Short mmCIF file of C-alpha atoms and ligand atoms in Angstrom, two decimals:
data_model
loop_
_atom_site.label_atom_id
_atom_site.label_comp_id
_atom_site.label_asym_id
_atom_site.label_seq_id
_atom_site.Cartn_x
_atom_site.Cartn_y
_atom_site.Cartn_z
CA MET A 122 87.15 101.10 89.36
CA THR A 123 89.07 103.95 90.86
CA THR A 124 91.89 105.03 88.55
CA PHE A 125 95.00 106.85 89.72
CA GLN A 126 95.82 108.42 86.33
CA GLY A 127 95.65 112.20 86.60
CA LYS A 128 94.14 112.16 90.08
CA ASN A 129 95.23 114.29 93.03
CA VAL A 130 96.31 111.62 95.58
CA LEU A 131 97.28 112.80 99.03
CA ILE A 132 99.24 110.31 101.17
CA THR A 133 100.08 111.03 104.86
CA GLY A 134 103.21 109.56 106.43
CA CYS A 135 104.97 108.72 103.16
CA ALA A 136 108.59 109.52 103.93
CA THR A 137 109.16 105.86 104.83
CA GLY A 138 107.46 102.43 104.92
CA ILE A 139 104.38 101.50 103.00
CA GLY A 140 103.40 105.21 102.54
CA ARG A 141 106.60 105.74 100.57
CA LEU A 142 105.91 102.66 98.44
CA MET A 143 102.28 103.70 97.87
CA ALA A 144 103.48 107.12 96.72
CA GLN A 145 105.85 105.47 94.23
CA LYS A 146 103.06 103.19 92.91
CA ALA A 147 100.57 106.06 92.64
CA ALA A 148 103.06 108.21 90.79
CA ALA A 149 103.95 105.32 88.42
CA ARG A 150 100.16 105.09 87.68
CA GLY A 151 100.15 108.75 86.56
CA ALA A 152 98.70 110.30 89.77
CA LYS A 153 99.62 113.80 90.96
CA VAL A 154 100.93 112.76 94.39
CA ILE A 155 100.81 115.12 97.30
CA MET A 156 103.06 113.85 100.05
CA TRP A 157 102.82 114.77 103.76
CA ASP A 158 105.10 113.76 106.60
CA ILE A 159 106.81 115.18 109.62
CA ASN A 160 110.11 113.97 108.19
CA MET A 161 111.05 116.57 105.57
CA ALA A 162 114.37 115.01 104.66
CA GLY A 163 112.59 111.79 103.79
CA LEU A 164 110.00 113.67 101.61
CA GLU A 165 112.81 115.45 99.78
CA GLU A 166 114.64 112.27 99.10
CA LEU A 167 111.44 110.56 97.86
CA SER A 168 110.63 113.58 95.66
CA ASP A 169 114.17 113.39 94.11
CA GLN A 170 113.67 109.67 93.56
CA LEU A 171 110.34 110.15 91.81
CA GLU A 172 111.91 112.72 89.55
CA ARG A 173 114.83 110.42 88.68
CA TRP A 174 112.26 107.76 87.74
CA GLY A 175 110.51 110.20 85.46
CA HIS A 176 107.57 110.94 87.74
CA ARG A 177 107.00 114.15 89.64
CA ALA A 178 105.41 114.74 93.06
CA ALA A 179 102.80 117.40 92.64
CA ALA A 180 103.76 118.67 96.05
CA TYR A 181 105.42 117.56 99.31
CA GLN A 182 104.79 119.28 102.59
CA GLN A 183 106.00 118.95 106.12
CA CYS A 184 102.90 118.42 108.25
CA ASP A 185 102.71 117.14 111.83
CA LEU A 186 99.66 114.98 111.91
CA SER A 187 99.38 115.36 115.67
CA ASP A 188 98.60 119.10 115.21
CA ARG A 189 95.01 119.90 114.08
CA GLU A 190 95.83 123.51 113.13
CA GLU A 191 98.85 122.50 111.13
CA ILE A 192 96.76 119.88 109.25
CA GLN A 193 94.09 122.47 108.46
CA ASP A 194 96.64 125.10 107.31
CA THR A 195 98.52 122.63 105.14
CA ALA A 196 95.21 121.37 103.68
CA ARG A 197 94.19 124.93 102.80
CA ARG A 198 97.45 125.37 100.91
CA VAL A 199 96.88 122.07 99.03
CA LEU A 200 93.36 123.04 97.99
CA ALA A 201 94.53 126.53 96.84
CA GLU A 202 97.56 125.23 94.95
CA GLN A 203 96.52 121.78 93.69
CA GLY A 204 92.73 121.84 93.80
CA PRO A 205 90.53 119.12 95.34
CA VAL A 206 91.98 115.86 96.48
CA ASP A 207 90.54 112.84 94.68
CA ILE A 208 92.08 110.01 96.68
CA LEU A 209 93.08 110.58 100.36
CA ILE A 210 95.25 107.87 101.93
CA ASN A 211 95.43 108.27 105.73
CA ASN A 212 98.57 106.25 106.38
CA ALA A 213 100.70 107.94 109.05
CA GLY A 214 100.79 106.03 112.31
CA ILE A 215 102.96 105.46 115.33
CA VAL A 216 103.24 102.73 118.00
CA SER A 217 104.58 102.95 121.58
CA GLY A 218 104.79 99.21 122.39
CA LYS A 219 104.72 99.46 126.20
CA PRO A 220 102.41 98.11 128.92
CA LEU A 221 99.78 100.62 129.97
CA LEU A 222 101.47 101.74 133.20
CA GLU A 223 104.74 102.37 131.44
CA LEU A 224 103.26 104.70 128.89
CA SER A 225 103.48 108.45 129.48
CA ASP A 226 100.27 110.48 129.34
CA GLU A 227 101.85 112.39 126.32
CA ALA A 228 102.59 109.13 124.42
CA ILE A 229 99.00 108.00 124.77
CA GLU A 230 97.70 111.31 123.59
CA ARG A 231 100.11 111.39 120.67
CA THR A 232 99.09 107.92 119.51
CA PHE A 233 95.47 108.98 119.44
CA ASP A 234 96.30 112.32 117.81
CA ILE A 235 98.12 110.70 114.90
CA ASN A 236 96.41 107.30 114.54
CA THR A 237 92.80 108.44 115.16
CA LEU A 238 92.07 112.21 115.37
CA ALA A 239 94.13 113.09 112.31
CA LEU A 240 91.71 110.92 110.26
CA PHE A 241 88.95 113.29 111.29
CA TRP A 242 90.86 116.44 110.47
CA THR A 243 92.23 115.38 107.09
CA THR A 244 88.90 113.92 105.99
CA ARG A 245 86.91 116.95 107.08
CA CYS A 246 89.31 119.12 105.02
CA PHE A 247 89.08 117.08 101.79
CA LEU A 248 85.63 115.49 101.87
CA PRO A 249 83.80 118.68 100.85
CA GLY A 250 85.84 118.78 97.59
CA MET A 251 84.83 115.18 96.88
CA VAL A 252 81.19 115.91 97.62
CA GLN A 253 81.27 118.86 95.25
CA LYS A 254 82.85 116.68 92.49
CA GLY A 255 80.54 113.81 93.27
CA ALA A 256 83.50 111.39 93.52
CA GLY A 257 86.40 110.49 95.69
CA HIS A 258 88.08 107.78 97.73
CA ILE A 259 89.11 107.82 101.40
CA VAL A 260 91.59 105.14 102.51
CA THR A 261 92.10 104.36 106.25
CA ILE A 262 95.27 102.40 107.06
CA ALA A 263 94.23 100.78 110.28
CA SER A 264 95.75 97.50 111.47
CA ALA A 265 94.94 93.93 112.49
CA GLY A 266 95.54 95.52 115.97
CA GLY A 267 92.27 97.34 115.21
CA LEU A 268 90.51 94.01 115.22
CA ILE A 269 92.29 92.19 118.02
CA GLY A 270 93.92 93.71 121.13
CA VAL A 271 97.20 92.26 122.38
CA PRO A 272 99.54 92.99 125.32
CA LYS A 273 101.67 96.22 124.95
CA MET A 274 99.20 97.69 122.51
CA THR A 275 96.48 99.34 124.64
CA ASP A 276 96.99 102.75 123.10
CA TYR A 277 97.78 101.43 119.57
CA SER A 278 94.98 98.88 119.44
CA ALA A 279 92.41 101.30 120.84
CA SER A 280 93.46 103.96 118.31
CA LYS A 281 93.17 101.49 115.45
CA PHE A 282 89.84 100.03 116.70
CA ALA A 283 88.71 103.67 116.55
CA ALA A 284 90.10 103.96 112.99
CA VAL A 285 88.12 100.85 111.90
CA GLY A 286 84.98 102.37 113.48
CA PHE A 287 85.62 105.67 111.76
CA ASP A 288 85.90 104.01 108.35
CA GLU A 289 82.78 101.88 108.86
CA SER A 290 80.63 104.68 110.10
CA LEU A 291 81.83 107.01 107.31
CA ARG A 292 81.19 104.39 104.64
CA VAL A 293 77.52 103.88 105.52
CA GLU A 294 77.02 107.58 106.22
CA LEU A 295 78.24 108.51 102.76
CA HIS A 296 75.97 105.89 101.23
CA ARG A 297 73.00 107.10 103.28
CA LEU A 298 73.70 110.68 102.26
CA GLY A 299 73.62 109.66 98.62
CA HIS A 300 77.37 110.10 97.97
CA ARG A 301 77.64 106.74 96.36
CA HIS A 302 80.65 107.61 94.27
CA ILE A 303 82.77 108.50 97.26
CA ARG A 304 84.35 105.24 98.19
CA THR A 305 86.18 104.08 101.30
CA THR A 306 88.75 101.39 101.89
CA VAL A 307 89.93 100.25 105.32
CA VAL A 308 93.14 98.31 105.55
CA CYS A 309 93.97 95.92 108.44
CA PRO A 310 97.39 94.35 107.92
CA TYR A 311 99.13 92.02 110.33
CA PHE A 312 102.83 92.89 110.86
CA ILE A 313 104.87 94.36 108.00
CA SER A 314 108.71 94.44 107.92
CA THR A 315 109.03 98.24 107.63
CA GLY A 316 110.88 98.68 111.00
CA MET A 317 107.86 100.19 112.79
CA PHE A 318 107.35 96.85 114.60
CA LYS A 319 111.01 95.74 114.77
CA GLY A 320 111.41 92.80 117.13
CA VAL A 321 107.93 91.32 116.83
CA LYS A 322 107.67 87.57 116.51
CA THR A 323 105.12 85.33 114.79
CA ARG A 324 104.45 81.75 115.92
CA PHE A 325 103.01 80.30 112.68
CA PRO A 326 104.62 82.21 109.80
CA PHE A 327 102.74 80.07 107.18
CA LEU A 328 99.42 81.33 108.64
CA LEU A 329 100.47 84.74 109.98
CA PRO A 330 103.62 85.86 108.10
CA ILE A 331 105.39 89.11 108.70
CA MET A 332 104.60 90.68 105.36
CA GLU A 333 106.84 92.39 102.85
CA PRO A 334 106.19 96.12 102.53
CA ASP A 335 106.13 96.12 98.71
CA GLU A 336 103.54 93.35 98.57
CA VAL A 337 101.39 95.17 101.10
CA ALA A 338 101.59 98.48 99.25
CA SER A 339 100.65 96.76 95.95
CA LYS A 340 97.64 95.10 97.59
CA ILE A 341 96.46 98.40 98.99
CA VAL A 342 96.77 100.21 95.68
CA GLY A 343 94.99 97.29 93.97
CA ALA A 344 92.16 97.35 96.58
CA VAL A 345 91.64 101.12 95.94
CA GLU A 346 91.54 100.50 92.18
CA LYS A 347 88.90 97.77 92.70
CA ASN A 348 86.87 99.94 95.17
CA GLN A 349 87.33 97.12 97.72
CA ALA A 350 85.83 98.40 101.01
CA ARG A 351 87.93 96.21 103.28
CA LEU A 352 91.35 94.66 102.98
CA ILE A 353 92.44 92.39 105.80
CA MET A 354 95.71 90.57 105.32
CA PRO A 355 96.84 87.89 105.53
CA PRO A 356 93.59 86.05 105.10
CA PHE A 357 94.00 84.09 108.35
CA VAL A 358 93.32 87.29 110.24
CA LEU A 359 89.85 87.19 108.71
CA ALA A 360 89.52 83.62 109.85
CA LEU A 361 89.95 84.72 113.43
CA TYR A 362 86.81 86.91 113.15
CA PRO A 363 84.32 84.09 114.03
CA THR A 364 86.30 83.21 117.19
CA ARG A 365 84.79 86.42 118.60
CA LEU A 366 81.66 84.48 119.09
CA LEU A 367 83.38 82.22 121.64
CA PRO A 368 83.27 83.01 125.43
CA THR A 369 86.19 85.46 126.16
CA GLY A 370 88.24 82.86 128.13
CA LEU A 371 88.23 80.51 125.13
CA PHE A 372 88.77 83.36 122.69
CA ASP A 373 91.94 84.42 124.63
CA LYS A 374 93.25 80.80 124.62
CA VAL A 375 92.72 80.51 120.83
CA VAL A 376 94.59 83.84 120.26
CA THR A 377 97.34 82.84 122.61
CA PHE A 378 97.67 79.44 120.95
CA PHE A 379 98.31 81.20 117.62
CA GLY A 380 101.06 83.20 119.37
CA ILE A 381 99.37 86.49 118.82
CA ASN A 382 99.42 87.50 122.47
CA HIS A 383 103.17 87.00 122.55
CA THR A 384 104.03 88.87 119.33
CA MET A 385 105.12 92.03 121.20
CA ASP A 386 107.27 90.25 123.89
CA GLU A 387 110.55 91.38 122.20
CA PHE A 388 109.22 94.50 120.48
CA LYS A 389 111.83 97.13 119.87
CA GLY A 390 110.24 99.27 117.18
CA ARG A 391 112.06 102.16 115.49
CA GLY A 392 113.74 103.06 118.79
CA GLY A 393 115.47 99.66 119.15
P1 LIG B 207 106.60 103.72 109.18
O1 LIG B 207 107.10 104.06 110.50
O2 LIG B 207 107.62 103.15 108.18
O3 LIG B 207 105.88 104.98 108.50
C1 LIG B 207 105.08 105.84 109.20
C2 LIG B 207 105.28 107.24 108.61
O4 LIG B 207 104.43 108.19 109.37
C3 LIG B 207 106.72 107.73 108.75
O5 LIG B 207 107.15 108.25 107.48
C4 LIG B 207 106.66 108.81 109.83
O6 LIG B 207 107.58 109.88 109.65
C5 LIG B 207 105.20 109.30 109.64
N1 LIG B 207 104.72 110.01 110.80
C6 LIG B 207 104.89 109.60 112.08
N2 LIG B 207 104.37 110.56 112.86
C7 LIG B 207 103.96 111.56 112.11
C8 LIG B 207 103.33 112.82 112.39
N3 LIG B 207 103.14 113.26 113.62
N4 LIG B 207 103.11 113.63 111.34
C9 LIG B 207 103.32 113.21 110.09
N5 LIG B 207 103.82 112.04 109.77
C10 LIG B 207 104.18 111.26 110.81
O7 LIG B 207 105.42 102.72 109.39
P2 LIG B 207 104.64 101.71 108.35
O8 LIG B 207 104.95 100.37 108.80
O9 LIG B 207 104.86 102.11 106.94
O10 LIG B 207 103.15 102.05 108.78
C11 LIG B 207 102.21 102.77 107.97
C12 LIG B 207 100.85 102.56 108.54
O11 LIG B 207 100.55 101.14 108.57
C13 LIG B 207 100.66 103.02 109.99
O12 LIG B 207 99.39 103.63 110.14
C14 LIG B 207 100.71 101.71 110.76
O13 LIG B 207 100.01 101.85 112.01
C15 LIG B 207 100.03 100.82 109.83
N6 LIG B 207 100.41 99.42 110.10
C16 LIG B 207 101.67 99.04 110.16
C17 LIG B 207 102.03 97.71 110.44
C18 LIG B 207 103.46 97.23 110.53
O14 LIG B 207 103.70 96.10 111.00
N7 LIG B 207 104.45 98.01 110.09
C19 LIG B 207 101.00 96.76 110.66
C20 LIG B 207 99.72 97.20 110.58
C21 LIG B 207 99.43 98.50 110.28
#
């Protein structure tokens, strides 16, 4: 079991969405929550809310996860002021939602900076403290888009496939190096109604529902508490795994039949 009580829990991208809900749930479990986001107004509002509810954020800091030096500077401040981080939840993420040739070079780079490279920078800042303590937990919020690629998601899917690979490699590396009490959890959700993927459609909602943010946040916190290494939701996403063994033409037909290749047809996202 990983307990939240009394632990330093750092969550990236928690001004809105599931990050915000995970911060609330961690604080309610007695964690000292350190909140990072680019959106300072959102962090201030969340901090006030936690205080009204009788919890207190240990710290909240504006940090642009696309900027390696800013991550490293902000991490140094956390380590100096709060001490080592026990549970790191890499949650911040962005999506462009455009076909490859309509993406700007900058948008592609930004997606990889935030969704992929930031995982390296935050983890490299806080893992040494976990190694020294002999315990810790690193959570990677990836996506079902990190298991299956669909139209209008070349940058997003590639960045999340990389996130899944980052987690898997790190998990076995930590084990191999003897750090058995430093756990990892990778999370691959299908769509969640936070607004990030506004406009997406699902063909068979009973198999592949657009999930409620609170339910997703609760499941992630529960998975961390149980030291669950992998959380894929809803379960039907896991059932699609074996279809990878099919020839690609057939695999594409199966995925299209379930509507997955059309989910992004009317995507608007936070901009729409
Ligand atoms: P959201 O847009 O509500 O929250 C993302 C947060 O990240 C925001 O608070 C935003 O300000 C922050 N952020 C964005 N760019 C940042 C930057 N440069 N520096 C610091 N913070 C930054 O989205 P969400 O739906 O809560 O998504 C959270 C995570 O879950 C993301 O990694 C996302 O890819 C993943 N996910 C979401 C869905 C979905 O359907 N919403 C599905 C699968 C996976």
